[in-house]
């Protein structure tokens, strides 16, 4: 029989391999998968497979049931991503009814932080590109935080980060998602078709009625949601908004201990995190650097996006937290010091899914601008992830060593 290793050896080994072990826990795995997918897309787009990659996603389909969606990239961004937005909508509704956004006290600080975390990056972006520049249309690109990436980095840190900060980051990201959906609906919608908009309104009313009359089967909602998606697609509003609208109609009343909303969220969340978003990431993150030199890398668009993510996010979120706490308007996350809060604020500068999505809406007519936007998104996100991780890794401690206490500056 092999004797177990002595504790003085086991403990340092456990700590040394903690980041590796963290790759396989839920907080980190989705984020790590996205990192791998983004890297794979970049490699393929700059390899001998580049032409095949381009043809796969942007080549015209021989047959499509909806003529408007004539390539795979459109089906992914307008169709498959509706599932992602549906899951986001389910999560938002649950949090508003019985979660971390269900009371004014709980949502005060996250809502403030998310609003500042969207406004300041947008202002920095506009300042860099110039208010009269045609690039100003991309102002919302650095305003979004990628929840999977950010929570993935926190997951790599294990128990070093206080649980209150994990919850705070998750809640801010949820509110951020709400803001991003509203921005897409309000600012990236063109050529509205009133007839289809009316059809969408009627279908949405039908789904609200189904909720009111406590229809508790999944398949009727799915069928009607598909009709809603088609109506929104042809209305001029981006089709993914149908996912959010449909999610808001799913019943939250409980039967057999679980609501239909909770069952759907539980069932769809893994598919969204481990299939839908990675497919979207692989289809959108590939940038072919052929013909792209330092002039494009340092162009106003990627610099504005990177500055918004790296500087704007942390300044906006950390600044509003300090102000709210000092003024007594809100309480800071428990058991966390200011350096830890700053580190988490930097992690909100990781933008991927929503940022890539908005860049595609902002610059639909220019592949060069979309590629430049991708460079800014990936560069700014990488810098935010590395700086945030290093700060939290060096300044936080394991609970068994020294509890982290919040100290007002």
Coordinates of C-alpha atoms in Angstrom, one line a residue:
X1 CA 0.0 0.0 0.0
X2 CA 1.4 3.4 -1.0
X3 CA 1.5 5.9 1.9
X4 CA -0.2 9.2 1.4
X5 CA 1.9 12.3 0.8
X6 CA 2.6 14.3 4.0
X7 CA 0.5 17.5 4.4
X8 CA 3.5 19.9 4.1
X9 CA 3.9 18.5 0.5
X10 CA 0.2 18.1 -0.4
X11 CA -0.8 21.6 0.5
X12 CA 1.7 23.4 -1.8
X13 CA 1.0 21.0 -4.6
X14 CA -2.8 21.6 -4.3
X15 CA -2.2 25.3 -4.5
X16 CA 0.2 25.0 -7.4
X17 CA -2.4 23.0 -9.4
X18 CA -5.4 25.0 -8.3
X19 CA -5.6 27.0 -11.6
X20 CA -5.5 23.7 -13.6
X21 CA -8.2 22.2 -11.4
X22 CA -10.2 25.3 -11.8
X23 CA -10.4 24.8 -15.6
X24 CA -12.9 22.0 -14.9
X25 CA -15.3 23.8 -12.6
X26 CA -18.4 25.4 -14.0
X27 CA -17.3 29.0 -13.3
X28 CA -14.2 28.6 -15.6
X29 CA -14.9 26.0 -18.2
X30 CA -17.3 28.0 -20.4
X31 CA -14.8 30.9 -20.4
X32 CA -11.8 28.7 -21.1
X33 CA -13.8 27.1 -24.0
X34 CA -14.4 30.5 -25.5
X35 CA -10.7 31.4 -25.2
X36 CA -9.8 28.2 -27.1
X37 CA -12.5 28.8 -29.7
X38 CA -11.4 32.4 -30.3
X39 CA -7.8 31.2 -30.6
X40 CA -8.8 28.4 -33.0
X41 CA -10.7 30.9 -35.2
X42 CA -7.7 33.2 -35.4
X43 CA -5.4 30.3 -36.3
X44 CA -7.8 28.9 -39.0
X45 CA -8.4 32.4 -40.5
X46 CA -4.6 32.8 -41.0
X47 CA -3.8 29.3 -42.2
X48 CA -4.2 27.5 -45.5
X49 CA -7.7 26.8 -44.4
X50 CA -8.6 30.5 -44.5
X51 CA -10.5 30.2 -47.8
X52 CA -12.5 27.2 -46.6
X53 CA -13.3 29.2 -43.3
X54 CA -14.5 32.1 -45.4
X55 CA -16.6 29.9 -47.7
X56 CA -18.1 28.0 -44.8
X57 CA -19.5 31.0 -43.1
X58 CA -19.9 33.6 -45.8
X59 CA -20.5 31.5 -48.9
X60 CA -24.0 31.7 -50.3
X61 CA -26.1 28.7 -49.4
X62 CA -27.5 26.5 -52.2
X63 CA -30.8 26.3 -50.4
X64 CA -32.3 28.2 -47.4
X65 CA -35.8 28.2 -46.1
X66 CA -35.6 32.0 -45.5
X67 CA -34.1 33.9 -48.5
X68 CA -33.0 36.7 -46.2
X69 CA -30.6 34.3 -44.4
X70 CA -28.6 33.2 -47.4
X71 CA -25.3 32.2 -45.6
X72 CA -24.3 30.3 -42.5
X73 CA -23.0 33.3 -40.7
X74 CA -26.4 35.0 -40.9
X75 CA -28.1 31.8 -39.6
X76 CA -25.8 31.8 -36.7
X77 CA -26.0 35.5 -35.8
X78 CA -29.8 35.9 -36.5
X79 CA -31.0 32.4 -35.7
X80 CA -28.8 30.4 -33.4
X81 CA -28.0 33.4 -31.2
X82 CA -31.7 33.8 -30.6
X83 CA -31.3 30.8 -28.3
X84 CA -28.5 32.7 -26.4
X85 CA -30.7 35.7 -26.0
X86 CA -33.6 33.5 -24.9
X87 CA -31.5 32.1 -22.1
X88 CA -30.4 35.6 -21.2
X89 CA -34.0 36.6 -21.0
X90 CA -34.9 33.7 -18.8
X91 CA -32.0 34.5 -16.4
X92 CA -33.0 38.2 -16.3
X93 CA -36.7 37.4 -15.5
X94 CA -35.7 35.0 -12.8
X95 CA -33.3 37.4 -11.2
X96 CA -35.9 40.2 -11.3
X97 CA -38.6 38.1 -9.7
X98 CA -36.7 36.1 -7.1
X99 CA -33.0 36.6 -7.5
X100 CA -30.3 39.3 -7.0
X101 CA -32.4 42.0 -8.8
X102 CA -35.6 41.3 -6.9
X103 CA -35.4 44.2 -4.4
X104 CA -34.3 47.8 -4.6
X105 CA -31.5 47.2 -2.1
X106 CA -30.1 44.3 -4.0
X107 CA -30.2 45.9 -7.4
X108 CA -29.1 49.4 -6.5
X109 CA -25.3 49.0 -6.7
X110 CA -25.2 46.5 -9.7
X111 CA -27.6 48.7 -11.7
X112 CA -25.5 51.8 -11.0
X113 CA -22.3 49.9 -11.8
X114 CA -23.6 48.5 -15.1
X115 CA -25.0 51.8 -16.2
X116 CA -21.6 53.6 -15.5
X117 CA -19.8 50.6 -17.0
X118 CA -21.7 51.2 -20.3
X119 CA -21.7 55.0 -20.4
X120 CA -18.0 55.7 -19.7
X121 CA -16.6 53.2 -22.3
X122 CA -19.1 54.7 -24.9
X123 CA -17.9 58.2 -24.1
X124 CA -14.2 57.2 -24.3
X125 CA -15.0 55.5 -27.7
X126 CA -16.7 58.6 -29.0
X127 CA -13.8 60.8 -27.8
X128 CA -11.2 58.7 -29.6
X129 CA -13.0 58.3 -32.9
X130 CA -14.5 61.8 -32.9
X131 CA -18.2 62.7 -32.6
X132 CA -18.4 63.5 -36.3
X133 CA -16.7 60.3 -37.5
X134 CA -18.8 57.7 -39.3
X135 CA -17.2 55.2 -36.8
X136 CA -19.3 56.7 -34.0
X137 CA -22.0 54.1 -34.9
X138 CA -19.9 51.6 -33.0
X139 CA -20.2 53.4 -29.7
X140 CA -21.9 50.5 -28.0
X141 CA -19.2 47.9 -28.9
X142 CA -17.0 48.4 -25.7
X143 CA -20.0 48.8 -23.5
X144 CA -20.7 45.0 -23.1
X145 CA -19.1 42.6 -20.7
X146 CA -18.8 38.9 -21.6
X147 CA -20.1 37.0 -18.6
X148 CA -18.6 33.7 -19.6
X149 CA -15.1 35.1 -20.0
X150 CA -15.2 37.2 -16.9
X151 CA -16.6 34.5 -14.7
X152 CA -14.1 32.1 -16.3
X153 CA -11.2 34.2 -15.1
X154 CA -12.7 34.4 -11.6
X155 CA -13.1 30.6 -11.7
X156 CA -9.3 30.3 -12.3
X157 CA -8.7 32.1 -9.1
X158 CA -10.7 29.6 -7.1
X159 CA -11.6 30.6 -3.5
X160 CA -9.2 33.5 -3.5
X161 CA -12.0 35.9 -4.5
X162 CA -14.7 36.6 -2.0
X163 CA -18.1 35.0 -2.9
X164 CA -19.7 38.5 -2.7
X165 CA -17.6 39.7 -5.6
X166 CA -18.5 36.7 -7.7
X167 CA -22.1 37.5 -7.1
X168 CA -21.6 41.2 -7.8
X169 CA -19.8 40.5 -11.1
X170 CA -22.5 38.1 -12.2
X171 CA -25.3 40.6 -11.3
X172 CA -23.5 43.5 -13.1
X173 CA -23.1 41.3 -16.2
X174 CA -26.8 40.4 -16.1
X175 CA -27.8 44.1 -15.9
X176 CA -25.2 44.8 -18.6
X177 CA -26.9 42.2 -20.8
X178 CA -30.3 44.0 -20.3
X179 CA -28.7 47.2 -21.4
X180 CA -27.1 45.6 -24.4
X181 CA -30.4 44.2 -25.5
X182 CA -32.1 47.6 -25.2
X183 CA -29.3 49.2 -27.1
X184 CA -29.6 46.7 -29.9
X185 CA -33.3 47.2 -30.1
X186 CA -33.2 51.0 -29.9
X187 CA -30.0 51.9 -31.9
X188 CA -29.3 49.1 -34.3
X189 CA -32.7 48.7 -35.9
X190 CA -33.4 50.1 -39.4
X191 CA -36.1 50.0 -42.0
X192 CA -38.9 49.1 -39.8
X193 CA -41.8 47.2 -41.5
X194 CA -44.9 48.1 -39.6
X195 CA -46.9 45.1 -40.9
X196 CA -44.4 42.6 -39.6
X197 CA -44.0 44.6 -36.4
X198 CA -47.7 44.3 -35.9
X199 CA -47.6 40.6 -36.4
X200 CA -44.8 40.3 -33.9
X201 CA -46.9 42.3 -31.4
X202 CA -49.9 40.0 -31.8
X203 CA -47.8 36.9 -31.4
X204 CA -46.1 38.3 -28.3
X205 CA -49.6 39.1 -26.9
X206 CA -50.6 35.5 -27.5
X207 CA -47.6 34.3 -25.5
X208 CA -48.5 36.7 -22.7
X209 CA -52.0 35.2 -22.8
X210 CA -50.6 31.7 -22.6
X211 CA -48.7 32.8 -19.4
X212 CA -51.8 34.4 -18.0
X213 CA -53.8 31.2 -18.5
X214 CA -51.0 29.2 -16.9
X215 CA -50.1 27.0 -20.0
X216 CA -47.4 24.9 -18.5
X217 CA -46.2 22.8 -21.5
X218 CA -43.0 23.7 -23.2
X219 CA -43.9 22.9 -26.8
X220 CA -46.6 25.5 -27.3
X221 CA -44.2 28.2 -26.2
X222 CA -41.5 26.9 -28.5
X223 CA -43.8 26.8 -31.5
X224 CA -45.2 30.3 -30.9
X225 CA -41.7 31.6 -30.2
X226 CA -40.6 30.4 -33.6
X227 CA -43.4 32.4 -35.2
X228 CA -42.4 35.4 -33.1
X229 CA -38.8 35.0 -34.3
X230 CA -39.9 35.0 -38.0
X231 CA -42.1 38.1 -37.5
X232 CA -39.3 40.0 -35.7
X233 CA -36.7 38.9 -38.4
X234 CA -38.8 40.5 -41.1
X235 CA -39.9 43.5 -39.1
X236 CA -36.5 45.2 -39.2
X237 CA -35.8 44.7 -35.5
X238 CA -32.9 42.3 -35.0
X239 CA -34.3 38.8 -34.8
X240 CA -32.5 37.9 -31.6
X241 CA -34.7 40.4 -29.7
X242 CA -37.5 37.8 -30.2
X243 CA -35.5 35.5 -27.9
X244 CA -35.7 38.0 -25.1
X245 CA -39.3 38.8 -25.6
X246 CA -40.3 35.1 -25.7
X247 CA -38.3 34.4 -22.5
X248 CA -40.2 37.2 -20.7
X249 CA -43.5 35.3 -21.3
X250 CA -42.4 32.0 -19.8
X251 CA -44.3 31.2 -16.6
X252 CA -42.5 31.5 -13.3
X253 CA -45.3 30.0 -11.2
X254 CA -44.2 26.7 -9.7
X255 CA -45.5 23.2 -10.3
X256 CA -44.0 20.2 -8.6
X257 CA -41.4 22.5 -7.0
X258 CA -40.0 23.9 -10.2
X259 CA -41.3 26.5 -12.6
X260 CA -41.3 26.1 -16.4
X261 CA -38.9 29.0 -16.6
X262 CA -36.4 27.3 -14.2
X263 CA -36.7 24.0 -16.1
X264 CA -36.1 25.7 -19.5
X265 CA -33.2 27.7 -18.1
X266 CA -31.6 24.7 -16.5
X267 CA -32.0 22.7 -19.7
X268 CA -30.9 25.3 -22.2
X269 CA -28.1 27.1 -20.3
X270 CA -25.4 24.4 -20.9
X271 CA -26.4 24.2 -24.6
X272 CA -26.1 28.0 -24.9
X273 CA -22.7 28.2 -23.0
X274 CA -21.1 25.1 -24.6
X275 CA -22.5 25.0 -28.1
X276 CA -24.3 28.2 -29.2
X277 CA -21.8 30.8 -28.0
X278 CA -18.7 28.7 -29.0
X279 CA -20.2 28.3 -32.5
X280 CA -20.9 32.1 -32.6
X281 CA -17.4 32.8 -31.4
X282 CA -15.7 30.5 -34.0
X283 CA -17.8 32.1 -36.8
X284 CA -17.1 35.7 -35.7
X285 CA -13.6 35.8 -34.0
X286 CA -11.6 34.8 -37.1
X287 CA -9.6 37.8 -38.4
X288 CA -7.4 37.3 -41.4
X289 CA -4.3 39.5 -40.9
X290 CA -3.3 39.3 -44.5
X291 CA -3.1 42.9 -45.6
X292 CA -3.6 44.2 -42.0
X293 CA -0.6 46.0 -40.7
X294 CA 0.2 48.2 -37.7
X295 CA -1.7 51.0 -39.5
X296 CA -4.9 49.0 -39.1
X297 CA -4.1 47.7 -35.6
X298 CA -3.5 51.2 -34.4
X299 CA -6.4 52.7 -36.3
X300 CA -8.9 54.8 -34.4
X301 CA -11.6 52.0 -34.3
X302 CA -9.5 49.2 -32.6
X303 CA -7.9 51.8 -30.3
X304 CA -11.3 53.3 -29.3
X305 CA -12.7 49.9 -28.6
X306 CA -9.7 48.7 -26.6
X307 CA -9.6 52.0 -24.6
X308 CA -13.3 51.7 -23.8
X309 CA -12.9 48.2 -22.6
X310 CA -9.6 48.5 -20.6
X311 CA -10.0 52.1 -19.3
X312 CA -13.6 52.9 -19.6
X313 CA -15.0 49.8 -17.9
X314 CA -12.8 50.0 -14.8
X315 CA -13.1 53.8 -14.4
X316 CA -16.9 53.7 -14.8
X317 CA -17.6 50.8 -12.5
X318 CA -15.0 51.3 -9.8
X319 CA -15.7 55.1 -9.8
X320 CA -19.4 54.7 -9.3
X321 CA -18.9 52.1 -6.5
X322 CA -16.6 54.4 -4.6
X323 CA -19.0 57.3 -5.0
X324 CA -22.1 55.2 -4.0
X325 CA -20.4 53.8 -0.9
X326 CA -18.9 57.1 0.2
X327 CA -22.2 58.9 -0.2
X328 CA -24.0 56.1 1.7
X329 CA -26.3 55.3 -1.3
X330 CA -25.3 51.7 -1.4
X331 CA -23.3 49.1 0.5
X332 CA -20.1 47.6 -0.9
X333 CA -19.8 43.8 -1.5
X334 CA -19.2 42.1 1.8
X335 CA -15.8 40.8 2.8
X336 CA -14.0 42.5 0.0
X337 CA -11.4 45.3 0.0
X338 CA -11.0 48.1 -2.5
X339 CA -8.1 46.4 -4.4
X340 CA -10.3 43.3 -4.9
X341 CA -13.2 45.5 -6.1
X342 CA -10.9 47.3 -8.5
X343 CA -9.6 43.9 -9.9
X344 CA -13.1 42.7 -10.6
X345 CA -13.9 46.1 -12.2
X346 CA -11.1 45.5 -14.6
X347 CA -12.4 42.1 -15.5
X348 CA -15.6 43.7 -16.7
X349 CA -13.5 45.0 -19.6
X350 CA -13.6 41.5 -21.1
X351 CA -15.9 41.9 -24.0
X352 CA -16.5 39.1 -26.5
X353 CA -20.0 37.8 -27.4
X354 CA -22.1 41.0 -27.2
X355 CA -19.2 43.2 -28.4
X356 CA -18.7 41.0 -31.5
X357 CA -22.4 40.9 -32.0
X358 CA -22.8 44.7 -31.9
X359 CA -19.8 45.2 -34.1
X360 CA -21.5 43.1 -36.8
X361 CA -24.6 45.3 -36.5
X362 CA -22.7 48.6 -36.5
X363 CA -20.6 48.0 -39.6
X364 CA -22.6 45.6 -41.7
X365 CA -21.3 47.1 -45.0
X366 CA -17.5 46.9 -44.2
X367 CA -15.6 43.7 -43.5
X368 CA -12.5 45.8 -42.9
X369 CA -14.1 47.7 -40.1
X370 CA -15.6 44.5 -38.6
X371 CA -12.1 43.0 -38.6
X372 CA -10.6 46.2 -37.0
X373 CA -13.4 46.0 -34.4
X374 CA -12.5 42.4 -33.7
X375 CA -8.9 43.3 -33.2
X376 CA -9.9 46.0 -30.7
X377 CA -12.3 43.6 -28.9
X378 CA -9.8 40.7 -28.6
X379 CA -6.9 43.0 -27.7
X380 CA -8.8 45.0 -25.1
X381 CA -10.4 41.8 -23.6
X382 CA -7.0 40.1 -23.4
X383 CA -5.4 43.1 -21.6
X384 CA -8.4 43.4 -19.2
X385 CA -8.3 39.7 -18.4
X386 CA -4.5 39.6 -17.8
X387 CA -4.4 42.7 -15.6
X388 CA -7.5 41.8 -13.7
X389 CA -6.2 38.3 -13.1
X390 CA -2.8 39.4 -12.0
X391 CA -4.2 42.0 -9.6
X392 CA -6.6 39.6 -7.9
X393 CA -4.0 36.8 -7.9
X394 CA -1.4 38.9 -6.1
X395 CA -3.6 40.8 -3.7
X396 CA -6.2 38.3 -2.6
X397 CA -5.6 35.5 -0.1
X398 CA -7.0 32.1 0.7
X399 CA -9.7 32.2 3.3
X400 CA -7.7 29.9 5.6
X401 CA -4.7 32.4 5.5
X402 CA -6.3 35.8 6.1
X403 CA -9.9 36.8 5.6
X404 CA -10.4 39.7 3.3
X405 CA -12.1 42.6 5.1
X406 CA -13.7 45.6 3.5
X407 CA -12.0 48.9 4.4
X408 CA -13.4 52.2 3.4
X409 CA -10.8 54.4 1.7

